[in-house]
Structures are given as C-alpha cells and as structure tokens.
Coordinates of C-alpha atoms and ligand atoms in Angstrom, one line a residue:
M771 CA -25.7 -0.8 5.9
C772 CA -22.9 0.0 3.4
F773 CA -21.5 3.2 2.1
F774 CA -19.0 3.3 -0.6
R775 CA -16.9 6.3 0.0
Y776 CA -14.7 6.3 -3.1
G777 CA -15.5 5.0 -6.6
G778 CA -13.2 2.6 -8.4
E779 CA -10.1 0.7 -7.2
P780 CA -7.4 3.1 -6.2
G781 CA -4.0 2.3 -7.7
A782 CA -1.8 3.9 -5.1
M783 CA -0.2 0.7 -3.8
K784 CA 0.5 -2.4 -5.7
P785 CA 3.3 -4.3 -4.0
V786 CA 2.9 -7.3 -6.3
K787 CA 3.9 -5.6 -9.4
A788 CA 4.4 -8.4 -11.9
V789 CA 1.4 -10.6 -11.3
T790 CA 0.1 -11.4 -14.8
L791 CA -2.2 -14.2 -15.7
W792 CA 0.7 -16.1 -17.1
W793 CA 2.5 -16.0 -13.8
V794 CA -0.5 -17.0 -11.8
L795 CA -1.1 -20.0 -14.1
L796 CA 2.6 -20.9 -13.8
L797 CA 2.3 -20.6 -10.1
V798 CA -0.7 -22.9 -9.8
S799 CA 0.8 -25.5 -12.0
R800 CA 4.1 -25.5 -10.2
L801 CA 2.5 -25.5 -6.8
G802 CA 0.4 -28.5 -7.8
A803 CA 3.5 -30.4 -8.8
T804 CA 5.7 -29.6 -5.8
R805 CA 3.8 -28.8 -2.7
K806 CA 1.5 -30.8 -0.4
E807 CA 0.5 -28.9 2.7
S808 CA 1.7 -31.0 5.6
L809 CA -0.9 -32.1 8.1
E810 CA 0.6 -30.1 10.8
E811 CA 0.4 -26.9 8.8
G812 CA -3.3 -27.3 8.2
S813 CA -4.2 -28.5 11.6
F814 CA -5.1 -26.4 14.6
Y815 CA -3.0 -26.6 17.7
Y816 CA -4.7 -26.5 21.1
G817 CA -2.6 -25.3 24.0
T818 CA -1.6 -22.3 26.0
F819 CA 1.1 -19.6 25.8
P820 CA 3.9 -19.4 28.3
L821 CA 3.1 -17.8 31.7
G822 CA 3.8 -14.1 31.5
F823 CA 3.1 -13.9 27.7
T824 CA 1.9 -10.4 27.1
W825 CA -1.1 -9.6 24.9
G826 CA -1.8 -6.1 23.5
V827 CA -3.0 -3.9 20.7
G828 CA -1.2 -1.1 18.9
S829 CA -1.5 2.2 17.1
S830 CA 0.6 5.2 16.1
A831 CA 0.4 8.9 16.9
F832 CA -0.1 10.4 13.4
Q833 CA -2.8 7.8 12.5
T834 CA -4.9 8.5 15.6
E835 CA -4.2 11.6 17.6
G836 CA -5.4 14.5 15.4
A837 CA -4.9 17.9 17.1
W838 CA -2.2 18.4 14.5
D839 CA -1.6 22.1 15.3
Q840 CA -2.8 22.2 18.9
D841 CA -1.1 23.0 22.2
G842 CA 2.3 23.9 20.6
K843 CA 2.8 20.9 18.3
G844 CA 5.0 21.6 15.3
P845 CA 4.1 20.2 11.8
S846 CA 5.4 16.8 10.7
I847 CA 6.3 15.8 7.1
W848 CA 3.0 13.9 7.1
D849 CA 1.0 17.1 7.9
T850 CA 2.7 18.7 4.9
F851 CA 2.2 15.7 2.7
T852 CA -1.5 15.4 3.5
H853 CA -2.1 19.1 3.2
S854 CA -0.5 19.5 -0.2
R855 CA -3.5 17.8 -1.7
K856 CA -1.7 16.7 -4.8
G857 CA -3.3 13.3 -4.9
N858 CA -0.9 12.0 -2.3
V859 CA -3.7 10.4 -0.3
L860 CA -6.8 8.6 -1.4
G861 CA -9.8 10.9 -1.2
E862 CA -7.5 13.8 -0.3
E863 CA -8.0 12.9 3.3
T864 CA -5.9 14.4 6.1
A865 CA -5.2 13.3 9.7
D866 CA -6.0 16.7 11.1
V867 CA -8.6 15.1 13.3
A868 CA -8.1 11.4 12.6
C869 CA -9.6 9.5 15.6
N870 CA -9.5 12.6 17.7
G871 CA -7.4 10.5 20.1
Y872 CA -5.7 13.6 21.6
Y873 CA -9.0 14.5 23.3
K874 CA -10.2 10.9 24.0
V875 CA -7.6 9.5 26.4
Q876 CA -10.0 8.3 29.1
E877 CA -12.4 6.8 26.5
D878 CA -9.6 4.9 24.7
V879 CA -8.1 3.6 28.0
A880 CA -11.5 2.3 28.8
L881 CA -11.6 0.4 25.5
L882 CA -8.2 -1.1 26.3
R883 CA -9.6 -2.2 29.7
E884 CA -12.6 -3.7 28.0
L885 CA -10.2 -5.7 25.7
H886 CA -8.4 -7.1 28.7
V887 CA -5.0 -6.3 27.1
S888 CA -1.9 -6.3 29.2
H889 CA 0.0 -3.8 27.0
Y890 CA -0.7 -1.0 24.6
R891 CA 1.8 -0.1 21.9
F892 CA 1.6 3.5 20.7
S893 CA 4.0 6.1 19.3
L894 CA 5.1 9.5 20.5
S895 CA 4.8 12.4 18.1
W896 CA 8.3 13.9 17.8
P897 CA 7.0 17.3 16.7
R898 CA 4.5 17.4 19.5
L899 CA 7.4 17.1 22.0
L900 CA 10.0 19.1 19.9
P901 CA 8.2 21.4 17.5
T902 CA 11.2 22.0 15.3
G903 CA 12.6 18.6 15.9
V904 CA 15.7 20.0 17.6
R905 CA 16.0 19.7 21.4
A906 CA 18.1 22.8 21.7
D907 CA 15.2 24.9 20.1
G908 CA 13.0 24.1 23.0
V909 CA 10.7 21.4 24.5
N910 CA 6.9 21.7 24.2
K911 CA 5.8 21.3 27.9
K912 CA 2.2 20.6 26.9
G913 CA 3.4 17.7 24.8
I914 CA 5.3 16.2 27.7
Q915 CA 2.3 16.6 29.9
F916 CA 0.0 14.9 27.4
Y917 CA 2.1 11.8 27.1
S918 CA 2.9 11.8 30.8
D919 CA -0.8 11.8 31.6
F920 CA -1.5 9.1 29.0
I921 CA 1.2 6.8 30.4
D922 CA -0.2 7.3 34.0
A923 CA -3.7 6.5 32.8
L924 CA -2.5 3.3 31.3
L925 CA -0.5 2.3 34.4
N926 CA -3.5 3.1 36.6
S927 CA -5.4 0.5 34.5
N928 CA -2.6 -2.1 34.8
I929 CA -1.7 -1.7 31.1
T930 CA 2.0 -1.7 30.3
P931 CA 3.0 1.0 27.8
I932 CA 5.2 -0.1 24.9
V933 CA 6.4 3.1 23.4
T934 CA 7.6 3.7 19.9
L935 CA 9.8 6.8 19.5
H936 CA 9.3 7.3 15.8
H937 CA 6.5 6.1 13.6
W938 CA 7.1 8.1 10.4
D939 CA 6.0 11.6 11.5
L940 CA 9.3 13.4 11.2
P941 CA 9.3 17.1 12.2
Q942 CA 8.8 19.1 9.0
L943 CA 11.6 21.5 9.8
L944 CA 14.2 18.7 9.9
Q945 CA 13.1 17.8 6.4
V946 CA 13.1 21.4 5.1
N947 CA 16.3 22.5 6.7
Y948 CA 18.4 19.4 6.5
G949 CA 16.9 16.9 4.1
G950 CA 15.4 14.6 6.8
W951 CA 16.8 11.1 6.7
Q952 CA 19.0 11.9 3.8
N953 CA 21.2 13.7 6.3
V954 CA 23.2 11.9 8.9
S955 CA 22.6 14.9 11.3
T956 CA 19.0 13.7 11.7
A957 CA 20.5 10.7 13.5
N958 CA 21.9 13.1 16.1
Y959 CA 18.7 15.0 16.4
F960 CA 16.9 11.7 16.9
S961 CA 19.3 10.6 19.6
D962 CA 18.7 13.9 21.5
Y963 CA 14.9 13.4 21.1
A964 CA 15.2 9.8 22.4
S965 CA 17.2 11.0 25.4
L966 CA 14.5 13.5 26.2
C967 CA 11.9 10.7 26.1
F968 CA 14.0 8.4 28.4
E969 CA 14.4 11.3 30.8
A970 CA 10.7 12.4 30.8
F971 CA 9.0 9.0 30.7
G972 CA 11.6 6.3 31.4
D973 CA 10.7 6.1 35.1
R974 CA 7.4 4.5 34.0
V975 CA 8.1 3.2 30.4
K976 CA 10.2 0.0 30.3
H977 CA 9.7 -1.0 26.7
W978 CA 11.0 1.3 24.0
V979 CA 10.8 0.8 20.3
T980 CA 13.1 3.2 18.4
F981 CA 11.6 2.9 14.9
S982 CA 8.5 1.3 13.5
D983 CA 8.9 -0.4 10.1
P984 CA 11.8 1.8 8.9
R985 CA 11.9 -0.2 5.6
T986 CA 8.6 1.1 4.5
M987 CA 9.5 4.6 5.7
A988 CA 12.7 4.5 3.6
E989 CA 11.2 2.7 0.5
K990 CA 7.9 4.7 0.3
G991 CA 9.4 8.0 1.5
Y992 CA 12.5 8.1 -0.5
E993 CA 12.1 5.6 -3.4
T994 CA 8.5 5.4 -4.6
G995 CA 7.3 8.7 -3.1
H996 CA 4.0 7.2 -1.9
H997 CA 4.7 8.4 1.6
A998 CA 6.0 11.6 3.1
P999 CA 8.3 13.3 2.3
G1000 CA 7.3 12.0 -1.2
L1001 CA 10.8 11.8 -2.7
K1002 CA 11.7 9.6 -5.6
L1003 CA 15.5 9.1 -5.4
H1004 CA 15.4 5.8 -7.1
G1005 CA 17.9 3.2 -6.0
T1006 CA 19.8 5.6 -3.7
G1007 CA 17.5 7.6 -1.4
L1008 CA 16.1 4.6 0.5
Y1009 CA 19.5 3.0 1.2
K1010 CA 20.8 6.3 2.5
A1011 CA 17.7 6.9 4.7
A1012 CA 18.0 3.4 6.1
H1013 CA 21.7 3.8 6.8
H1014 CA 21.0 6.9 8.9
V1015 CA 18.1 5.3 10.6
I1016 CA 20.3 2.3 11.7
K1017 CA 22.9 4.8 13.1
A1018 CA 20.1 6.7 14.8
H1019 CA 18.8 3.5 16.4
A1020 CA 22.3 2.5 17.6
Q1021 CA 22.9 6.0 19.1
A1022 CA 19.6 5.9 21.0
W1023 CA 20.4 2.4 22.3
H1024 CA 23.8 3.4 23.5
S1025 CA 22.5 6.6 25.1
Y1026 CA 20.0 4.4 27.0
N1027 CA 22.6 1.8 27.9
N1028 CA 25.1 4.4 29.1
T1029 CA 22.9 6.8 30.9
W1030 CA 19.5 5.3 31.8
R1031 CA 19.6 1.6 31.9
S1032 CA 21.1 1.3 35.4
K1033 CA 18.4 3.6 36.9
Q1034 CA 15.4 2.6 34.8
Q1035 CA 16.0 -1.1 34.0
G1036 CA 14.1 -1.0 30.7
L1037 CA 14.5 -2.5 27.2
V1038 CA 15.3 -0.8 23.9
G1039 CA 14.6 -2.5 20.6
I1040 CA 13.5 -1.8 17.0
S1041 CA 10.4 -3.0 15.2
L1042 CA 10.9 -4.4 11.7
N1043 CA 8.1 -5.4 9.3
C1044 CA 8.4 -8.2 6.9
D1045 CA 6.2 -10.6 5.0
W1046 CA 7.3 -14.2 4.6
G1047 CA 8.8 -15.1 1.3
E1048 CA 8.3 -18.7 0.2
P1049 CA 10.1 -20.2 -2.8
V1050 CA 7.6 -21.0 -5.6
D1051 CA 9.4 -24.3 -6.3
I1052 CA 11.1 -25.7 -3.3
S1053 CA 13.1 -28.1 -5.5
N1054 CA 14.6 -25.2 -7.5
P1055 CA 17.8 -23.7 -5.9
K1056 CA 17.2 -20.4 -7.8
D1057 CA 13.8 -20.0 -6.2
I1058 CA 15.2 -20.9 -2.8
E1059 CA 17.9 -18.2 -3.3
A1060 CA 15.4 -15.7 -4.5
A1061 CA 13.2 -16.2 -1.4
E1062 CA 16.2 -15.9 0.8
R1063 CA 17.2 -12.7 -1.0
Y1064 CA 13.6 -11.4 -0.5
L1065 CA 14.0 -11.9 3.3
Q1066 CA 17.5 -10.4 3.5
F1067 CA 16.4 -7.3 1.5
C1068 CA 13.4 -7.0 3.8
L1069 CA 14.3 -8.0 7.4
G1070 CA 18.1 -8.5 7.1
W1071 CA 18.6 -5.0 5.7
F1072 CA 18.0 -3.7 9.3
A1073 CA 18.4 -6.8 11.5
N1074 CA 21.7 -7.9 10.1
P1075 CA 23.6 -4.7 11.0
I1076 CA 22.0 -4.8 14.4
Y1077 CA 22.6 -8.5 15.2
A1078 CA 25.7 -9.2 13.1
G1079 CA 27.3 -5.8 12.5
D1080 CA 26.8 -5.3 8.7
Y1081 CA 24.4 -5.5 5.8
P1082 CA 23.6 -9.0 4.5
Q1083 CA 26.3 -10.2 2.1
V1084 CA 23.6 -10.8 -0.6
M1085 CA 22.6 -7.1 -0.5
K1086 CA 26.2 -6.0 -0.7
D1087 CA 26.8 -8.3 -3.7
H1088 CA 23.7 -7.5 -5.6
I1089 CA 23.6 -3.8 -5.2
G1090 CA 27.4 -3.6 -5.7
R1091 CA 27.2 -5.5 -8.9
K1092 CA 24.3 -3.5 -10.3
S1093 CA 26.0 -0.2 -9.3
A1094 CA 29.1 -1.2 -11.3
E1095 CA 26.9 -2.2 -14.3
Q1096 CA 25.3 1.2 -14.1
G1097 CA 28.7 2.8 -14.4
L1098 CA 29.0 4.0 -10.8
D1099 CA 32.4 3.8 -9.1
M1100 CA 30.8 3.1 -5.7
S1101 CA 28.0 0.9 -4.5
R1102 CA 24.6 2.6 -4.0
L1103 CA 24.5 0.8 -0.7
P1104 CA 26.4 2.9 1.8
V1105 CA 29.2 1.2 3.8
F1106 CA 29.7 1.1 7.6
S1107 CA 33.2 1.7 8.9
L1108 CA 34.7 -0.9 11.1
Q1109 CA 34.1 1.3 14.1
E1110 CA 30.5 1.8 13.1
K1111 CA 30.0 -1.9 12.7
S1112 CA 31.1 -2.7 16.2
Y1113 CA 29.1 0.3 17.5
I1114 CA 25.9 -0.9 15.9
K1115 CA 26.3 -4.6 16.6
G1116 CA 24.3 -5.8 19.6
T1117 CA 22.1 -2.7 20.0
S1118 CA 18.8 -4.4 20.5
D1119 CA 17.4 -5.8 23.7
F1120 CA 14.6 -7.5 21.8
L1121 CA 13.5 -7.8 18.2
G1122 CA 10.2 -6.3 17.3
L1123 CA 8.5 -8.0 14.4
G1124 CA 5.6 -6.7 12.3
H1125 CA 4.0 -9.2 10.0
F1126 CA 0.9 -9.2 7.8
T1127 CA 1.0 -11.6 4.9
T1128 CA 3.1 -13.9 2.6
R1129 CA 4.4 -13.9 -0.9
Y1130 CA 5.6 -16.7 -3.2
I1131 CA 9.0 -15.7 -4.6
T1132 CA 10.7 -16.8 -7.8
E1133 CA 13.8 -15.5 -9.6
R1134 CA 13.2 -12.9 -12.2
N1135 CA 14.5 -14.4 -15.5
Y1136 CA 13.6 -11.5 -17.7
P1137 CA 15.6 -8.3 -18.1
S1138 CA 14.8 -5.5 -15.7
R1139 CA 13.7 -2.0 -16.5
Q1140 CA 16.4 0.6 -17.0
G1141 CA 17.8 2.5 -14.1
P1142 CA 18.6 1.8 -10.5
S1143 CA 15.9 0.8 -8.1
Y1144 CA 15.2 -1.3 -5.1
Q1145 CA 13.0 -3.6 -7.2
N1146 CA 15.8 -4.2 -9.8
D1147 CA 18.4 -4.8 -7.1
R1148 CA 16.5 -7.7 -5.7
D1149 CA 16.0 -9.6 -9.0
L1150 CA 12.9 -11.4 -8.0
V1151 CA 9.2 -11.6 -8.6
E1152 CA 6.5 -11.7 -5.9
L1153 CA 3.4 -13.8 -6.5
V1154 CA 0.3 -14.6 -4.6
D1155 CA -1.8 -17.8 -4.6
P1156 CA -5.2 -16.9 -6.0
N1157 CA -6.7 -19.4 -3.4
W1158 CA -5.4 -17.3 -0.5
P1159 CA -8.3 -15.4 1.1
D1160 CA -7.9 -11.7 0.4
L1161 CA -8.8 -9.2 3.0
G1162 CA -9.6 -5.5 2.9
S1163 CA -6.3 -4.2 1.7
K1164 CA -5.5 -5.4 -1.7
W1165 CA -2.0 -6.7 -0.7
L1166 CA -3.1 -8.5 2.4
H1167 CA -3.9 -12.2 2.0
S1168 CA -4.4 -14.4 5.0
V1169 CA -1.6 -17.0 5.1
P1170 CA -1.1 -18.0 8.7
W1171 CA 1.6 -20.6 8.1
G1172 CA 3.9 -17.9 6.8
F1173 CA 3.9 -16.2 10.2
R1174 CA 5.4 -19.3 11.8
R1175 CA 8.1 -19.6 9.2
L1176 CA 9.1 -15.9 9.6
L1177 CA 9.3 -16.3 13.4
N1178 CA 11.4 -19.4 13.0
F1179 CA 13.6 -17.6 10.4
A1180 CA 14.2 -14.7 12.9
Q1181 CA 14.9 -17.2 15.6
T1182 CA 17.6 -19.0 13.8
Q1183 CA 19.1 -16.0 11.9
Y1184 CA 19.6 -13.7 14.9
G1185 CA 20.6 -16.1 17.6
N1186 CA 17.2 -16.7 19.2
P1187 CA 16.5 -13.2 20.4
P1188 CA 13.5 -12.3 22.6
I1189 CA 10.8 -11.4 20.1
Y1190 CA 7.9 -9.1 20.5
V1191 CA 5.3 -9.2 17.7
T1192 CA 4.7 -5.5 17.3
E1193 CA 2.1 -5.6 14.5
N1194 CA -0.2 -8.2 13.0
G1195 CA -3.7 -7.7 11.8
A1196 CA -6.2 -7.6 9.1
S1197 CA -8.2 -4.8 7.5
Q1198 CA -11.8 -4.8 6.4
K1199 CA -13.1 -6.3 3.3
L1200 CA -15.7 -3.8 2.2
H1201 CA -16.3 -0.1 2.9
C1202 CA -19.1 -1.2 5.2
T1203 CA -20.0 -0.4 8.7
Q1204 CA -19.5 -4.0 9.4
L1205 CA -19.1 -4.8 13.1
C1206 CA -19.4 -8.6 12.4
D1207 CA -15.8 -9.0 11.3
E1208 CA -15.6 -12.7 10.9
W1209 CA -12.6 -12.6 8.7
R1210 CA -10.6 -10.6 11.3
I1211 CA -11.6 -13.3 13.8
Q1212 CA -10.4 -16.1 11.5
Y1213 CA -7.1 -14.1 10.8
L1214 CA -6.5 -13.5 14.5
K1215 CA -7.2 -17.1 15.4
G1216 CA -5.0 -18.5 12.5
Y1217 CA -2.1 -16.2 13.1
T1218 CA -1.9 -16.5 16.8
N1219 CA -2.2 -20.2 16.6
E1220 CA 0.8 -20.3 14.2
M1221 CA 2.7 -18.1 16.7
L1222 CA 1.9 -20.7 19.4
K1223 CA 3.4 -23.4 17.1
A1224 CA 6.5 -21.2 16.6
I1225 CA 6.9 -21.0 20.4
K1226 CA 6.7 -24.8 20.6
D1227 CA 9.4 -24.9 17.9
G1228 CA 11.6 -22.9 20.3
A1229 CA 11.2 -19.3 19.3
N1230 CA 11.5 -16.9 22.2
I1231 CA 8.3 -14.9 21.7
K1232 CA 7.4 -12.7 24.7
G1233 CA 4.3 -10.9 23.5
Y1234 CA 1.9 -10.2 20.7
T1235 CA 0.5 -6.8 19.6
S1236 CA -2.6 -7.0 17.4
W1237 CA -2.9 -4.2 14.9
S1238 CA -4.9 -2.2 15.8
L1239 CA -7.0 -0.7 18.5
L1240 CA -9.0 1.6 16.3
D1241 CA -9.8 2.2 12.6
K1242 CA -7.5 5.0 11.8
F1243 CA -5.7 7.0 9.1
E1244 CA -4.0 4.5 6.9
W1245 CA -1.4 6.7 5.2
E1246 CA -1.8 6.9 1.4
R1247 CA -5.0 4.9 1.7
G1248 CA -6.8 7.6 3.8
Y1249 CA -9.6 6.1 5.8
S1250 CA -10.5 3.4 3.3
D1251 CA -8.8 0.4 5.1
R1252 CA -10.1 -0.4 8.6
Y1253 CA -7.8 -2.4 10.8
G1254 CA -9.5 -1.6 14.1
F1255 CA -11.0 -3.8 16.8
Y1256 CA -13.2 -0.7 17.2
Y1257 CA -15.1 0.8 14.4
V1258 CA -14.7 4.6 14.2
D1259 CA -17.3 6.7 12.6
F1260 CA -15.2 9.3 10.8
N1261 CA -18.3 11.2 9.6
K1262 CA -19.1 12.3 13.1
K1263 CA -17.4 15.2 14.7
N1264 CA -16.3 13.4 17.9
R1265 CA -15.4 10.2 16.1
P1266 CA -17.5 7.6 18.2
R1267 CA -16.1 4.1 18.6
Y1268 CA -18.1 0.8 18.3
P1269 CA -16.8 -2.6 19.2
K1270 CA -16.5 -5.2 16.4
A1271 CA -17.1 -8.9 17.0
S1272 CA -13.3 -9.4 17.2
V1273 CA -13.2 -7.5 20.5
E1274 CA -15.1 -10.3 22.1
Y1275 CA -13.0 -13.0 20.5
Y1276 CA -9.6 -11.5 21.3
K1277 CA -10.7 -10.9 24.9
K1278 CA -11.3 -14.7 25.1
I1279 CA -7.9 -15.6 23.7
I1280 CA -6.3 -13.2 26.2
T1281 CA -8.2 -14.5 29.2
A1282 CA -7.5 -18.1 28.3
N1283 CA -3.9 -17.2 27.3
G1284 CA -4.4 -19.4 24.3
F1285 CA -6.8 -22.1 23.0
P1286 CA -7.9 -24.5 25.7
N1287 CA -10.0 -27.0 23.7
P1288 CA -12.2 -27.2 20.6
Q1289 CA -15.6 -26.8 22.4
E1290 CA -14.6 -23.7 24.2
V1291 CA -12.9 -22.1 21.2
E1292 CA -16.0 -22.8 19.1
S1293 CA -18.2 -21.2 21.7
W1294 CA -16.1 -18.0 21.6
Y1295 CA -16.8 -17.7 18.0
L1296 CA -20.6 -18.1 18.4
K1297 CA -20.6 -15.7 21.3
A1298 CA -18.6 -13.1 19.4
L1299 CA -21.0 -13.1 16.4
E1300 CA -24.0 -12.9 18.8
T1301 CA -22.8 -9.7 20.4
C1302 CA -21.9 -8.1 17.1
S1303 CA -25.3 -8.4 15.6
I1304 CA -26.7 -6.4 18.5
N1305 CA -24.0 -3.8 18.0
N1306 CA -24.7 -3.7 14.2
Q1307 CA -28.3 -2.8 14.9
M1308 CA -27.1 0.0 17.2
L1309 CA -24.9 1.4 14.4
A1310 CA -27.6 0.9 11.8
A1311 CA -30.0 2.8 14.0
E1312 CA -27.7 5.9 14.0
P1313 CA -28.8 7.3 10.6
F1314 CA -32.4 6.8 11.7
L1315 CA -31.7 8.7 14.9
S1316 CA -30.3 11.6 12.9
Y1317 CA -33.3 11.5 10.7
M1318 CA -35.4 11.8 13.8
Q1319 CA -33.3 14.7 14.8
I1320 CA -34.0 16.5 11.6
M1321 CA -37.7 15.8 12.2
T1322 CA -37.7 17.3 15.6
E1323 CA -35.4 20.2 14.9
I1324 CA -36.8 21.4 11.5
M1325 CA -40.1 19.8 10.8
V1326 CA -41.7 20.3 14.2
P1327 CA -41.0 24.0 14.5
T1328 CA -42.0 24.6 10.8
V1329 CA -45.3 22.7 11.3
C1330 CA -46.0 24.5 14.5
T1331 CA -45.4 27.9 12.9
L1332 CA -47.7 27.0 10.1
C1333 CA -50.4 25.9 12.5
I1334 CA -50.2 29.1 14.4
L1335 CA -50.4 31.1 11.2
I1336 CA -53.4 29.2 9.9
A1337 CA -55.1 29.5 13.3
A1338 CA -54.5 33.3 13.2
V1339 CA -55.9 33.6 9.7
L1340 CA -59.0 31.5 10.7
L1341 CA -59.4 33.6 13.8
M1342 CA -59.3 36.8 11.7
L1343 CA -61.9 35.4 9.2
L1344 CA -64.1 34.4 12.2
L1345 CA -63.8 37.8 13.8
R1346 CA -64.6 39.5 10.4
S1347 CA -67.6 37.3 9.8
L1348 CA -68.8 38.1 13.3
S1349 CA -68.5 41.9 12.9
Ligands
NAG1525 C1 22.9 18.4 7.1 O1 22.5 18.9 8.4 C2 23.4 19.9 8.9 C3 22.9 20.5 10.2 O2 23.0 19.5 11.2 C4 23.5 21.1 7.9 O3 24.5 22.0 8.3 C5 23.9 20.5 6.5 O4 23.8 21.6 5.6 C6 22.9 19.5 6.1 N1 23.3 18.9 4.8 C7 22.4 18.9 3.8 C8 23.0 18.3 2.5 O5 21.3 19.4 3.8
NAG1526 C1 26.2 -1.2 28.3 O1 26.3 -0.6 29.6 C2 27.0 -1.5 30.5 C3 27.0 -0.8 31.9 O2 27.3 0.5 31.8 C4 28.4 -1.6 30.0 O3 29.2 -2.5 30.9 C5 28.4 -2.2 28.6 O4 29.7 -2.3 28.1 C6 27.5 -1.4 27.7 N1 27.4 -2.1 26.4 C7 27.8 -1.6 25.3 C8 27.7 -2.5 24.1 O5 28.3 -0.5 25.2

C-alpha cells in the first residue's frame, strides 16, 4: 500500500544547482572518453573486518525524541524554526512528537538488541539539559536523569553509547540573546555544557562526538537559511559560525583532556560529513584542482584546523581573493591567531566521518552570480551521472566506490587517524509503507564492502554507524524521507515501529563481521526479502484492522439500537392489535 503525503516535488533542497541537460551530455561524453571502471572497483570483495570492529546505528535527539516542552526542557532553535510555520519545513511538519522516543526507551533498546549492534550513536539535547543553554542558569535534573537512564539501559544490553553533544538543536535563548554561532561566546557556553556532560555521564560514556556535521549546520543555518536559525548572511555567516564551532570543539577537547581523561579514559572527536568529489576529466588538471577544492571546502574546512592547525590554503586563497575583488579590506574567512592555531591543532582523538554520496566536479568556467557566497567562493560545478541509481532523497545517489576514495583521502590527508564512520545510509524511494527495502540492502552491502576495501588499503577504520535506527524527522524535508531500518507509522499516536528487510540483512553482516562467501551472502539477501513480505502483510493489515474497529465501535451499537427500536415498535403494534 502506498500513500502520497505531499503533492509535487518539493524544491527545498537542490545541492546540485547547475545540472542542465547540456552539462549532463557533456559529462556523459567526457566520461565515455576518459574513464573505464577498473575491475577492482566493480568487483565484490569477500572477507571479514578486523577483530573488535564495532557496528552500530545512529540517530539524533531532535529528529527522534519529541517531548519538546516536557519535564523542564527549554526550546531549541529547531523548535522555533518548525513552529514558525512559514514554509520552513515540507508539509509544515514539526518534531513536537517525532518518533516519541522520549517515551520509548525500552522499546528502542529492544530494537537495538534485535539488530545485534555493538554501539548506538545518539545525541543529547542541549536545551533538555540546560534549558537556557547557560550552565550558570541551572541544570534540568530530569534531563540528566533521562539520559542517565538511557545510557544505563544501553550498557545493560551490552551496547556501547557513542554520544554526540551537539546535533543542531541549539538552545533558543542563546540564539535570541547572543546571536547563536555568530557569537564567540557560544563557544564558551558550549564548553560549559560539554563539561557538564563529561561530569554527569563520562563514568559510562567513553566515546564523545562534539559536533555532528557542522558544515551543514553552518551552511544551511547561516548561508541558505534552509535550516534553523534560518539566517541568510551570504558569504560571511557560515564562515563565522564554523570558526566559532571549531573553537568550541577545541575548548571541549581541552577540557576533557585536562580534567576528565585521566579518570574516565575516553575519546573525544568530531563528526564531519562530506560527499566524495571526483574530477569529471581525470586528465584535466583544472578538474583535478576543482575536485580537490571541493573536498577542502567540505572536509578540510574543519579537519585541517583540527589536524594541521589552520584552514586549507586553497580556502584562504580563494575566499581572500574574492573578498578583495568584492572591495572588502579583510577576507570573509576569519583568521586564527598563532596561539589559537596551536590550541586547536591535535584536538581530536578520532575522526568521525559521515558520508552518503558522490559528485563529479569540474571547474566553473562561466562568470558567477553577483555577491559573496560559499558557492561562488568554490568556483566549481557539481554533477551527477544519470546512470547512478537515485534513492529516496533527490540528492542521494548510490556510488559505493566514492566511499572508499573518501576514506583513503582522509587517511592520507590527516596522518592516518582512527576513523569512525558516524553516518552512512539511504532513504526510501517512494512515500510508501515499503518494508521490503531492497535498495537499502544494496546500498548497505555496496558501501560496507568499499569500506572493507579501504581497510585493506590501510585506512584505520574502527567502526561503522549506519544511518539510521528509525525513520525520523528529516529537518526541512519533514517526514518525507525515510532513512530507518525500522519503519515508523507517524500517523499513529504512539508511533509504532516495524522492521524493514534491511534489519535482517544488517544483522547478518554484523554477526559474520563481514562477507564470508558468495553463497552465504546470497542466502542473507533471500532470507531478508522473505521476512519482509510477512511484515509487509502485517502492516498492510493495519488499515483493515482500524476499519474493523470502526465496525465494532460505531456500526454494531448503531445496528443494535435500531434493532431494539424496531422490536419495541413491533411489540407495541402487536400489543395494540391484541387489545
Ligand atoms: C555575545 O555574547 C555576549 C554574552 O556572552 C554578549 O554580551 C554580547 O552582546 C554578544 N554579542 C552580540 C553581537 O550579540
Ligand atoms: C593532555 O593532557 C595530558 C595529561 O594531562 C598532557 O600531558 C598533555 O599536554 C595534554 N595535551 C594537550 C594538547 O594539551
């Protein structure tokens, strides 16, 4: 069964802005001339992951918890952004209830057990712990209790918590009073908040992620305005936000290193999301440079300061030159002082990587639109191959080989750091109640296999987090994109969960710690599709059940009442005729 919740194709997000037919044709002809997929790229690699490799799934607080104003939680910028109902979110959806996760801890831990994962990556809601965002204003004890119980429930099930401190839901009052990430003070408030979390949960949590995908937070929050707080400070706001986020990350790391590490023996890192950028023409130096630029503006923007002490040279050059052309006497890219550089360098115990898809990159050889912007600063064009399978989200094409290249790039650029894959996954193709998610299985299989190849190449990958446990609130896309292993029925009050076929498949990869041999891997696939058709029937039966409910609750009493009335009338007539 299929229900189409929203008409038309929403235009909220189009990362590939300049794909015209002309470009696509050019791409196809150039690809044909220059590229032959190597055998190794196309082939499947059978083998297992290193001993101790950790498998998990992820989620974030705002996307799943709901209970947005319960038990003392303060509002976040995303509560405000979704409540403003100015077309910010597809279908004017909010995350007031989301997956109702705040009230379903035991149930969700049971799902994690069923998946056989060894870790669960989730985020803490800053305003649930500090309602105003400022520690000195008071801590919400019920918030501490909630996460404390959750962490205990995971540990009791032998599931390691990987905890993100900030996944975009900034306390609203920090935005209103101080301008959020535009103000360097927010870095201090973040550091105080981080210390509170280390203090409250660090006895049990050994893996901390300071920020999740800060690039998207900066770009969509402060440049395009598609995310909270919805500001459009073109060409400036995002660089300033990122600058303060990097400082905040470093402060939190130092606070852990100085105060908590000796007692708690944990790790603190950051999670950066980046697609792979492949040159359109690998024999054209301009395309190679453009692809390198794409990666530096994406991953290097945050990773370079943390691993090498400063922004990538190519960002400094490009933004500096454009700023001068625009008549500014200073670069729009902020500058770290010498002291800050050495303070920031080396502040990551591991690199968290989020990755979903790949782009072909070529240099932009036509003049840019007027005015400063991130797009103009990069001087490049992003393209997709029309042959790549497209998944549920418009921007998400399945290109497994790009994952291996990104992992190898991170390995060589940043001195072979320990890497945790913190996000990787696929959304659903149709607005259907499809539990037979074959394409997610293919994506999972292809991407994890390329990760295995990257490990054989020498990348130091410690764990993999598939995105995500549940279908959930997908930011400006509302509930239209479904990334979950578990289907969530958002039309029902208590948000029931149903396993998709990929649950069965992922469980098999985890149990085997890889891909043992062709026969076995093939049997997983068949088994997964078998179980899902049963589950699909279960789900399809739901509307019938509620129809039955209407029958029993309304029809039966009505009919009975009518019967009694008719009987009464007949009895009266009978009595009258007798008398
Ligand atoms: C930045 O935050 C501080 C409080 O920490 C505040 O005094 C200051 O006015 C803020 N600056 C702006 C521009 O909002
Ligand atoms: C981290 O903490 C250790 C132990 O206190 C200290 O020796 C080291 O210098 C710290 N690292 C940095 C970069 O501050």
